[in-house]
Amino acid sequence: MKNDKAFYCNACGARYHKWLGKCEDCSQWNTIVEDISPSYTSKSTKIDFQTLSASNKEIERRLSDISEFDRVLGGGIVPGSVVLVGGDPGIGKSTLLLQVSAALSQDYSCVYISGEESAEQICIRAARLEMQDSSVKLACETDVDAIINSVGSNMDFLIIDSIQTLQCSSADSIPGTVAQVRTCAFKLINFAKSTNTAVFLIGHVTKEGAIAGPKILEHMVDTVLYFEGERGNSYRILRSVKNRYGPCDELGIFEMRNKGLVGVSNPSALFLTQRAENVPGSVVFSGIEGTRPILVEVQALVTRSYFSVPRRTVVGWDINRLLTVLAVIESKCKISFSSMDVCLNIAGGLRISEPACDLAVAVSLLSAASKKSIDRATCVFGEIGLTGEIRSVPRSSERIKEAEKLGFKTIILPESTNIQSSGIKLETVKSLTNAVELLEIDYS
Ligand code: TYD
Ligand code: MG
């Protein structure tokens, strides 16, 4: 008998006639699933076309009044949109969305469905957050069809905690598997679009930090947010990595307190509060995260190494960029780190990915290596090229303004930046050696 079953790999798309534990093409485990093709009948009806200008009305946005949350979504929640929120276990996803649902329920109708916790657990959390009087409708359910049928078309917001616990009888596997997650998400997205209900899906993340389940989940939804934070640190960062209705890479900063998450409206002040007095290795970087400038402290420690291969440790920055900056310093400043361990830390738990942080990192490393502290009222930004030149970076005026607002007196920046001085002294530098001369760092 002919076997007409087909299987494909979720990671690379390779096709097989039988199920395998490991894909022969991309060597990934557990990625091969059966391809169940829906029976397809061609419709004879014709589709209508329209012009691009047909719908140029303003997007309606609903505010939750948790301003950090609204900001990350681009200024409010768009009805009918589907938002996926991912994050490590225990980081506070359920807490955040319970707070959001309570805030939204003051003006809108809102349903919170949990497949992970019992109603009692959620009520205890609500009591802790002092929101037991809100009109959020709560249910513990995992059957996606039951959820869609019960919510109906008159609800403004639907929150699902989490997409990995949902199941659908038409997909033939246990909850959390690729087929289940995809089918349930597909049904909920269709539901959101047809009823104009905004849907929030909480998603688990894998060991590597990506949202568990098929990558296609992130393609299907309108917005993907990650809720991040360092263990042992009370600050939490909500970051948008995809947003069809607003800018991506936007940040919302929260602090986890005893009574839930509280938005941080002035993050620069917060990240600088615990700065020590004039210590070598510490310098302030004027960065841009999303749409706003944020000042953070870059800390470096350079010590003698007891290992045959000296160690480089980084928290909050990219290790490869650190290695590049170290190589440029070695070649331009004639200082050797080959017998030194180097640690770099972005204080406060923020993760920086901007190249504009290069100069601040270089200055903190040089300051640590030479044991010369940098003036407390000085801050730095600029990208370093491989030949040691300092390159200009975008949105300099906002960086300067923020530094001025926080009381900094001097800012070291790339020479090509075309900005007039205001209340802060602008020290432009052309190359790394220029910066070393300016700061009077003596590492010999
Ligand atoms: P939770 O929302 O359950 O995390 P997730 O859904 O992402 O797994 O958050 C759990 C953590 O948050 C837990 O370690 C306790 C802490 N927490 C507070 O510090 N304050 C609070 O008011 C609440 C509700 C939780
Ligand atoms: Mg949870």
XYZ file of C-alpha atoms and ligand atoms in Angstrom:
470
model
C 0.000 0.000 0.000
C 1.289 3.442 -0.867
C 2.206 5.565 2.147
C 0.939 9.063 1.317
C 1.987 10.659 4.614
C 4.496 13.486 4.354
C 6.717 14.979 7.031
C 8.749 18.159 7.087
C 11.347 19.806 9.318
C 10.124 22.875 11.164
C 13.581 24.398 11.265
C 14.844 24.016 7.692
C 11.833 22.797 5.707
C 13.427 19.514 4.503
C 10.815 16.917 3.516
C 10.738 13.226 4.498
C 8.524 10.182 3.871
C 8.740 9.019 7.457
C 9.137 10.597 10.876
C 12.710 10.968 12.185
C 13.987 12.147 15.551
C 16.736 14.231 13.997
C 16.654 16.199 10.767
C 19.326 14.893 8.386
C 19.671 18.290 6.742
C 20.047 20.708 9.649
C 20.835 18.181 12.448
C 18.157 19.619 14.758
C 16.324 17.246 17.090
C 12.551 16.961 17.400
C 11.725 19.359 14.599
C 10.089 16.915 12.171
C 6.309 17.001 12.091
C 3.640 15.503 9.907
C 2.396 17.721 7.133
C -1.369 17.669 7.348
C -2.655 19.407 4.240
C -6.166 20.753 4.532
C -8.501 19.584 1.773
C -8.499 22.458 -0.646
C -11.255 23.342 -3.067
C -10.801 26.270 -5.384
C -13.429 29.009 -5.140
C -14.911 30.219 -8.368
C -15.853 33.639 -6.936
C -13.770 36.682 -7.873
C -11.957 38.889 -5.394
C -12.350 42.687 -5.241
C -9.306 44.925 -5.533
C -8.914 48.322 -3.916
C -6.488 51.229 -4.023
C -3.823 51.920 -1.433
C -5.545 55.126 -0.376
C -8.802 53.385 0.429
C -8.175 53.198 4.130
C -6.182 56.178 5.327
C -8.102 56.781 8.506
C -6.207 57.268 11.796
C -5.505 54.065 13.705
C -7.625 53.957 16.853
C -5.611 53.314 20.000
C -6.825 52.417 23.476
C -4.777 53.450 26.475
C -4.200 51.225 29.476
C -2.890 54.209 31.499
C 0.209 52.168 32.341
C 2.294 54.627 30.364
C 5.392 52.439 29.942
C 3.219 49.672 28.498
C 1.355 52.003 26.118
C 4.646 53.497 24.951
C 6.113 50.117 23.983
C 3.038 49.427 21.857
C 3.539 52.702 19.999
C 1.108 54.825 22.034
C -1.732 52.491 22.940
C -3.343 49.207 21.998
C -4.894 48.873 18.539
C -8.264 47.049 18.567
C -8.066 43.769 16.668
C -4.305 43.485 17.102
C -2.554 40.418 18.493
C 0.369 40.982 20.850
C 2.742 38.196 21.899
C 4.626 38.727 25.187
C 7.580 36.418 25.811
C 9.961 36.153 28.747
C 11.801 33.862 31.164
C 9.825 32.013 33.846
C 9.197 34.152 36.915
C 10.147 37.406 35.233
C 6.648 38.830 35.766
C 4.641 38.262 32.575
C 1.509 37.144 34.399
C 1.865 40.022 36.862
C 2.275 42.579 34.072
C -0.725 41.382 32.094
C -2.917 41.046 35.170
C -2.090 44.677 36.013
C -2.748 45.723 32.410
C -6.076 43.889 32.363
C -7.147 45.507 35.634
C -6.190 48.939 34.290
C -8.019 48.326 31.009
C -11.128 47.001 32.738
C -11.846 50.480 34.125
C -12.948 51.612 30.659
C -13.246 48.443 28.617
C -14.436 44.869 28.914
C -11.606 42.481 29.542
C -11.198 38.707 29.914
C -8.159 37.009 31.473
C -7.788 33.304 30.717
C -5.176 31.270 32.530
C -4.156 27.773 31.574
C -1.278 27.689 34.036
C -2.579 28.786 37.400
C -5.734 28.075 39.356
C -8.317 30.816 39.852
C -7.362 30.853 43.520
C -3.707 31.579 42.746
C -4.711 34.430 40.463
C -7.061 35.852 43.095
C -4.225 35.764 45.652
C -2.010 37.654 43.190
C -4.822 40.149 42.502
C -5.171 40.738 46.252
C -1.412 41.333 46.500
C -1.673 43.838 43.650
C -4.716 45.416 45.359
C -6.916 44.978 42.333
C -9.490 42.496 43.606
C -12.284 45.016 42.937
C -11.596 45.357 39.222
C -14.138 44.043 36.747
C -11.792 41.682 34.866
C -13.518 38.423 33.973
C -11.337 35.488 34.948
C -11.397 31.851 33.800
C -9.075 28.876 33.862
C -9.398 27.045 30.570
C -7.163 25.433 27.994
C -9.567 24.552 25.177
C -9.222 27.204 22.515
C -12.641 26.619 20.935
C -14.350 26.866 24.323
C -12.506 30.142 24.960
C -13.472 31.664 21.615
C -17.119 30.583 21.970
C -17.414 31.926 25.509
C -15.690 35.263 24.929
C -17.991 36.154 22.035
C -17.713 39.221 19.870
C -18.453 41.965 22.406
C -15.242 41.823 24.374
C -12.574 44.547 23.977
C -9.561 42.647 25.340
C -8.643 38.992 25.719
C -5.535 37.883 27.610
C -4.243 34.329 27.302
C -1.715 33.018 29.828
C -0.118 31.165 28.043
C -0.343 30.099 24.383
C 1.699 26.952 25.139
C -0.982 25.614 27.507
C -3.833 25.883 25.012
C -5.099 22.928 23.079
C -7.335 22.349 20.146
C -9.017 19.055 19.396
C -8.384 19.339 15.644
C -4.603 19.221 16.064
C -3.579 15.745 17.095
C -0.939 16.256 19.771
C -0.361 17.426 23.333
C -0.395 21.164 24.319
C 2.796 23.080 23.712
C 3.814 21.163 20.599
C 4.433 23.043 17.374
C 1.204 21.910 15.719
C -0.924 22.823 18.758
C 0.660 26.242 19.280
C 0.287 27.090 15.596
C -3.335 25.952 15.352
C -4.412 27.702 18.560
C -2.622 30.931 17.591
C -4.182 30.804 14.128
C -7.675 30.474 15.628
C -7.094 33.314 18.108
C -5.678 35.615 15.415
C -8.710 34.965 13.211
C -10.918 35.638 16.205
C -9.138 38.951 16.917
C -9.421 40.161 13.328
C -13.066 39.150 12.893
C -14.340 40.604 16.196
C -11.915 43.539 16.591
C -10.872 42.208 20.009
C -7.289 42.964 21.006
C -5.626 39.707 22.075
C -2.536 39.355 24.275
C -0.751 36.024 24.206
C 1.835 35.176 26.850
C 4.542 32.939 25.417
C 7.190 30.790 27.107
C 10.769 31.110 25.969
C 13.292 28.382 25.223
C 16.684 27.979 26.894
C 18.190 30.208 24.224
C 15.658 32.964 24.949
C 13.459 32.719 21.845
C 9.705 32.248 22.134
C 8.989 28.518 22.356
C 7.066 26.939 19.508
C 7.220 27.637 15.812
C 9.003 30.755 14.579
C 5.934 31.290 12.454
C 4.109 32.364 15.631
C 6.167 35.572 15.661
C 5.386 36.125 11.978
C 1.657 35.632 12.487
C 1.098 38.123 15.309
C 1.148 41.924 14.915
C 3.476 42.741 17.793
C 6.148 40.785 19.645
C 7.310 42.008 23.052
C 10.018 40.522 25.251
C 9.970 41.024 29.003
C 13.533 40.875 30.279
C 15.564 41.482 33.398
C 18.643 40.269 35.205
C 18.171 37.723 37.976
C 18.488 39.398 41.355
C 17.708 42.810 39.910
C 14.297 44.390 40.416
C 14.269 46.272 37.095
C 12.328 44.772 34.224
C 12.521 45.869 30.614
C 9.687 45.417 28.134
C 11.100 45.577 24.611
C 9.242 45.518 21.313
C 11.066 43.542 18.635
C 8.274 43.655 16.067
C 5.405 46.080 15.841
C 3.106 46.516 12.872
C 1.521 49.559 14.519
C 4.501 51.463 15.870
C 8.279 51.688 16.150
C 10.163 48.556 17.127
C 13.042 48.461 19.605
C 11.002 50.622 21.959
C 11.600 50.142 25.685
C 9.380 50.280 28.719
C 11.104 50.134 32.079
C 9.466 48.781 35.221
C 10.493 48.025 38.730
C 9.165 44.874 40.424
C 8.017 45.879 43.883
C 6.125 44.118 46.640
C 2.841 45.263 45.174
C 3.552 44.599 41.523
C 5.273 46.376 38.670
C 5.692 50.144 38.728
C 6.657 52.091 35.598
C 9.918 54.057 35.734
C 9.364 57.400 34.064
C 12.922 58.756 34.316
C 15.197 55.773 33.630
C 18.415 57.796 33.275
C 18.150 59.119 36.809
C 17.413 55.602 38.025
C 20.360 53.938 36.279
C 22.735 56.519 37.714
C 21.477 56.618 41.313
C 23.891 54.035 42.690
C 26.989 55.417 40.983
C 30.024 55.417 43.255
C 32.191 58.517 43.747
C 35.092 58.873 41.304
C 36.207 55.286 40.807
C 38.462 54.135 37.952
C 36.645 52.129 35.273
C 33.287 53.887 35.542
C 31.983 56.183 32.819
C 28.515 57.326 31.771
C 27.261 56.578 28.265
C 24.563 58.698 26.651
C 22.552 56.149 24.680
C 19.293 55.941 22.768
C 16.889 53.109 23.396
C 13.832 53.076 21.177
C 12.571 56.616 20.977
C 14.183 58.060 24.066
C 17.680 58.789 25.347
C 18.883 56.847 28.380
C 22.063 57.471 30.323
C 23.745 54.383 31.768
C 26.936 53.669 33.619
C 29.528 51.483 31.889
C 31.849 49.737 34.344
C 35.104 47.977 33.554
C 37.506 46.016 35.714
C 40.981 45.026 34.522
C 42.948 42.680 36.765
C 45.983 40.428 36.453
C 45.010 37.050 35.040
C 45.834 33.743 36.706
C 44.745 31.759 33.658
C 46.778 30.787 30.621
C 44.031 32.311 28.449
C 42.856 35.529 30.147
C 39.125 35.878 30.623
C 36.757 38.418 29.096
C 33.380 38.676 30.836
C 30.520 40.901 29.662
C 27.107 41.685 31.115
C 24.751 43.818 29.035
C 26.941 44.223 25.942
C 28.183 42.121 23.040
C 31.347 40.080 23.728
C 32.527 40.370 20.118
C 32.337 44.145 20.222
C 34.323 44.103 23.463
C 37.030 41.990 21.791
C 37.107 44.423 18.848
C 37.412 47.466 21.111
C 40.200 45.727 23.081
C 42.043 44.980 19.827
C 41.765 48.621 18.679
C 43.013 49.871 22.070
C 45.964 47.436 21.934
C 46.963 48.555 18.463
C 46.449 52.322 18.863
C 47.327 52.976 22.473
C 50.174 50.465 22.845
C 48.672 48.921 25.926
C 48.475 45.164 26.318
C 45.596 43.240 27.872
C 47.170 39.856 27.107
C 47.893 39.033 30.745
C 44.801 40.775 32.086
C 41.285 39.558 32.835
C 38.698 42.052 31.611
C 35.167 42.414 32.986
C 32.631 44.796 31.508
C 29.231 45.556 32.972
C 26.350 47.815 32.004
C 25.011 48.777 35.428
C 21.301 48.336 36.178
C 20.555 45.320 33.983
C 20.077 47.140 30.684
C 21.288 45.453 27.483
C 22.922 47.804 25.027
C 23.321 46.946 21.383
C 24.260 50.351 19.944
C 27.740 50.772 18.404
C 27.587 54.302 19.865
C 28.648 52.732 23.173
C 32.152 51.822 21.803
C 33.863 54.989 22.995
C 32.348 54.751 26.472
C 33.563 51.131 26.717
C 37.055 52.089 25.519
C 37.257 54.966 27.991
C 36.103 52.773 30.877
C 38.679 50.083 29.946
C 41.497 52.632 29.713
C 40.393 54.232 32.947
C 40.360 50.840 34.698
C 43.739 49.815 33.251
C 45.386 53.108 34.240
C 43.532 53.402 37.578
C 42.599 56.973 36.676
C 39.003 57.906 37.354
C 36.955 59.932 34.887
C 35.278 63.089 36.105
C 31.783 62.311 37.447
C 30.161 65.074 35.431
C 31.474 63.793 32.096
C 29.610 61.540 29.735
C 30.610 59.921 26.472
C 29.270 58.566 23.190
C 30.716 57.635 19.785
C 31.443 54.640 17.595
C 35.025 53.392 17.151
C 36.249 52.243 13.721
C 38.944 49.600 13.292
C 41.573 52.257 12.552
C 40.834 53.965 15.848
C 38.761 56.782 14.353
C 35.697 57.998 16.254
C 32.631 57.938 14.023
C 29.488 59.995 14.390
C 26.283 58.326 15.524
C 22.610 59.149 14.985
C 20.511 61.447 17.174
C 23.392 63.264 18.865
C 21.343 66.302 19.872
C 18.959 64.159 21.942
C 21.910 62.514 23.690
C 23.425 65.895 24.499
C 20.109 67.288 25.746
C 19.537 64.346 28.084
C 23.065 64.668 29.537
C 22.495 68.377 30.065
C 19.143 67.724 31.715
C 20.782 65.359 34.203
C 23.394 67.904 35.182
C 26.444 66.692 33.246
C 29.011 69.392 32.560
C 31.082 67.851 29.752
C 30.279 65.455 26.956
C 32.882 63.707 24.808
C 31.589 63.063 21.317
C 32.685 62.416 17.711
C 34.190 65.361 15.852
C 31.894 65.110 12.874
C 28.877 65.839 15.063
C 27.554 69.140 13.822
C 25.973 70.634 16.925
C 26.417 73.952 18.703
C 27.210 74.013 22.394
C 24.434 74.904 24.782
C 24.725 74.589 28.551
C 27.170 71.698 28.373
C 30.776 71.675 27.236
C 31.215 69.701 24.016
C 34.612 68.019 23.680
C 34.942 66.566 20.211
C 37.485 63.827 19.467
C 38.708 62.530 16.128
C 40.424 59.360 17.235
C 40.893 57.137 20.237
C 44.341 58.647 20.903
C 42.692 62.096 20.931
C 40.299 60.892 23.634
C 43.194 59.472 25.668
C 45.036 62.810 25.496
C 41.905 64.725 26.395
C 41.211 62.609 29.470
C 44.894 62.660 30.423
C 44.941 58.893 30.801
C 48.468 57.666 31.454
C 48.745 53.895 31.122
C 52.499 53.561 30.742
P 4.982 36.031 37.478
O 4.132 37.108 36.958
O 4.298 34.831 38.061
O 6.037 35.551 36.386
P 5.807 34.763 35.004
O 4.372 34.766 34.696
O 6.654 35.541 34.019
O 6.365 33.402 35.204
O 5.947 36.722 38.536
C 6.475 36.010 39.545
C 7.569 36.746 40.281
O 7.295 38.101 40.557
C 7.744 36.046 41.583
O 9.109 35.687 41.690
C 7.320 37.023 42.623
C 7.436 38.350 41.964
N 6.409 39.314 42.392
C 6.787 40.433 43.120
O 7.966 40.649 43.430
N 5.827 41.351 43.481
C 4.520 41.172 43.159
O 3.676 42.013 43.519
C 4.139 40.002 42.423
C 2.714 39.752 42.057
C 5.120 39.104 42.051
Mg 3.037 33.198 34.537
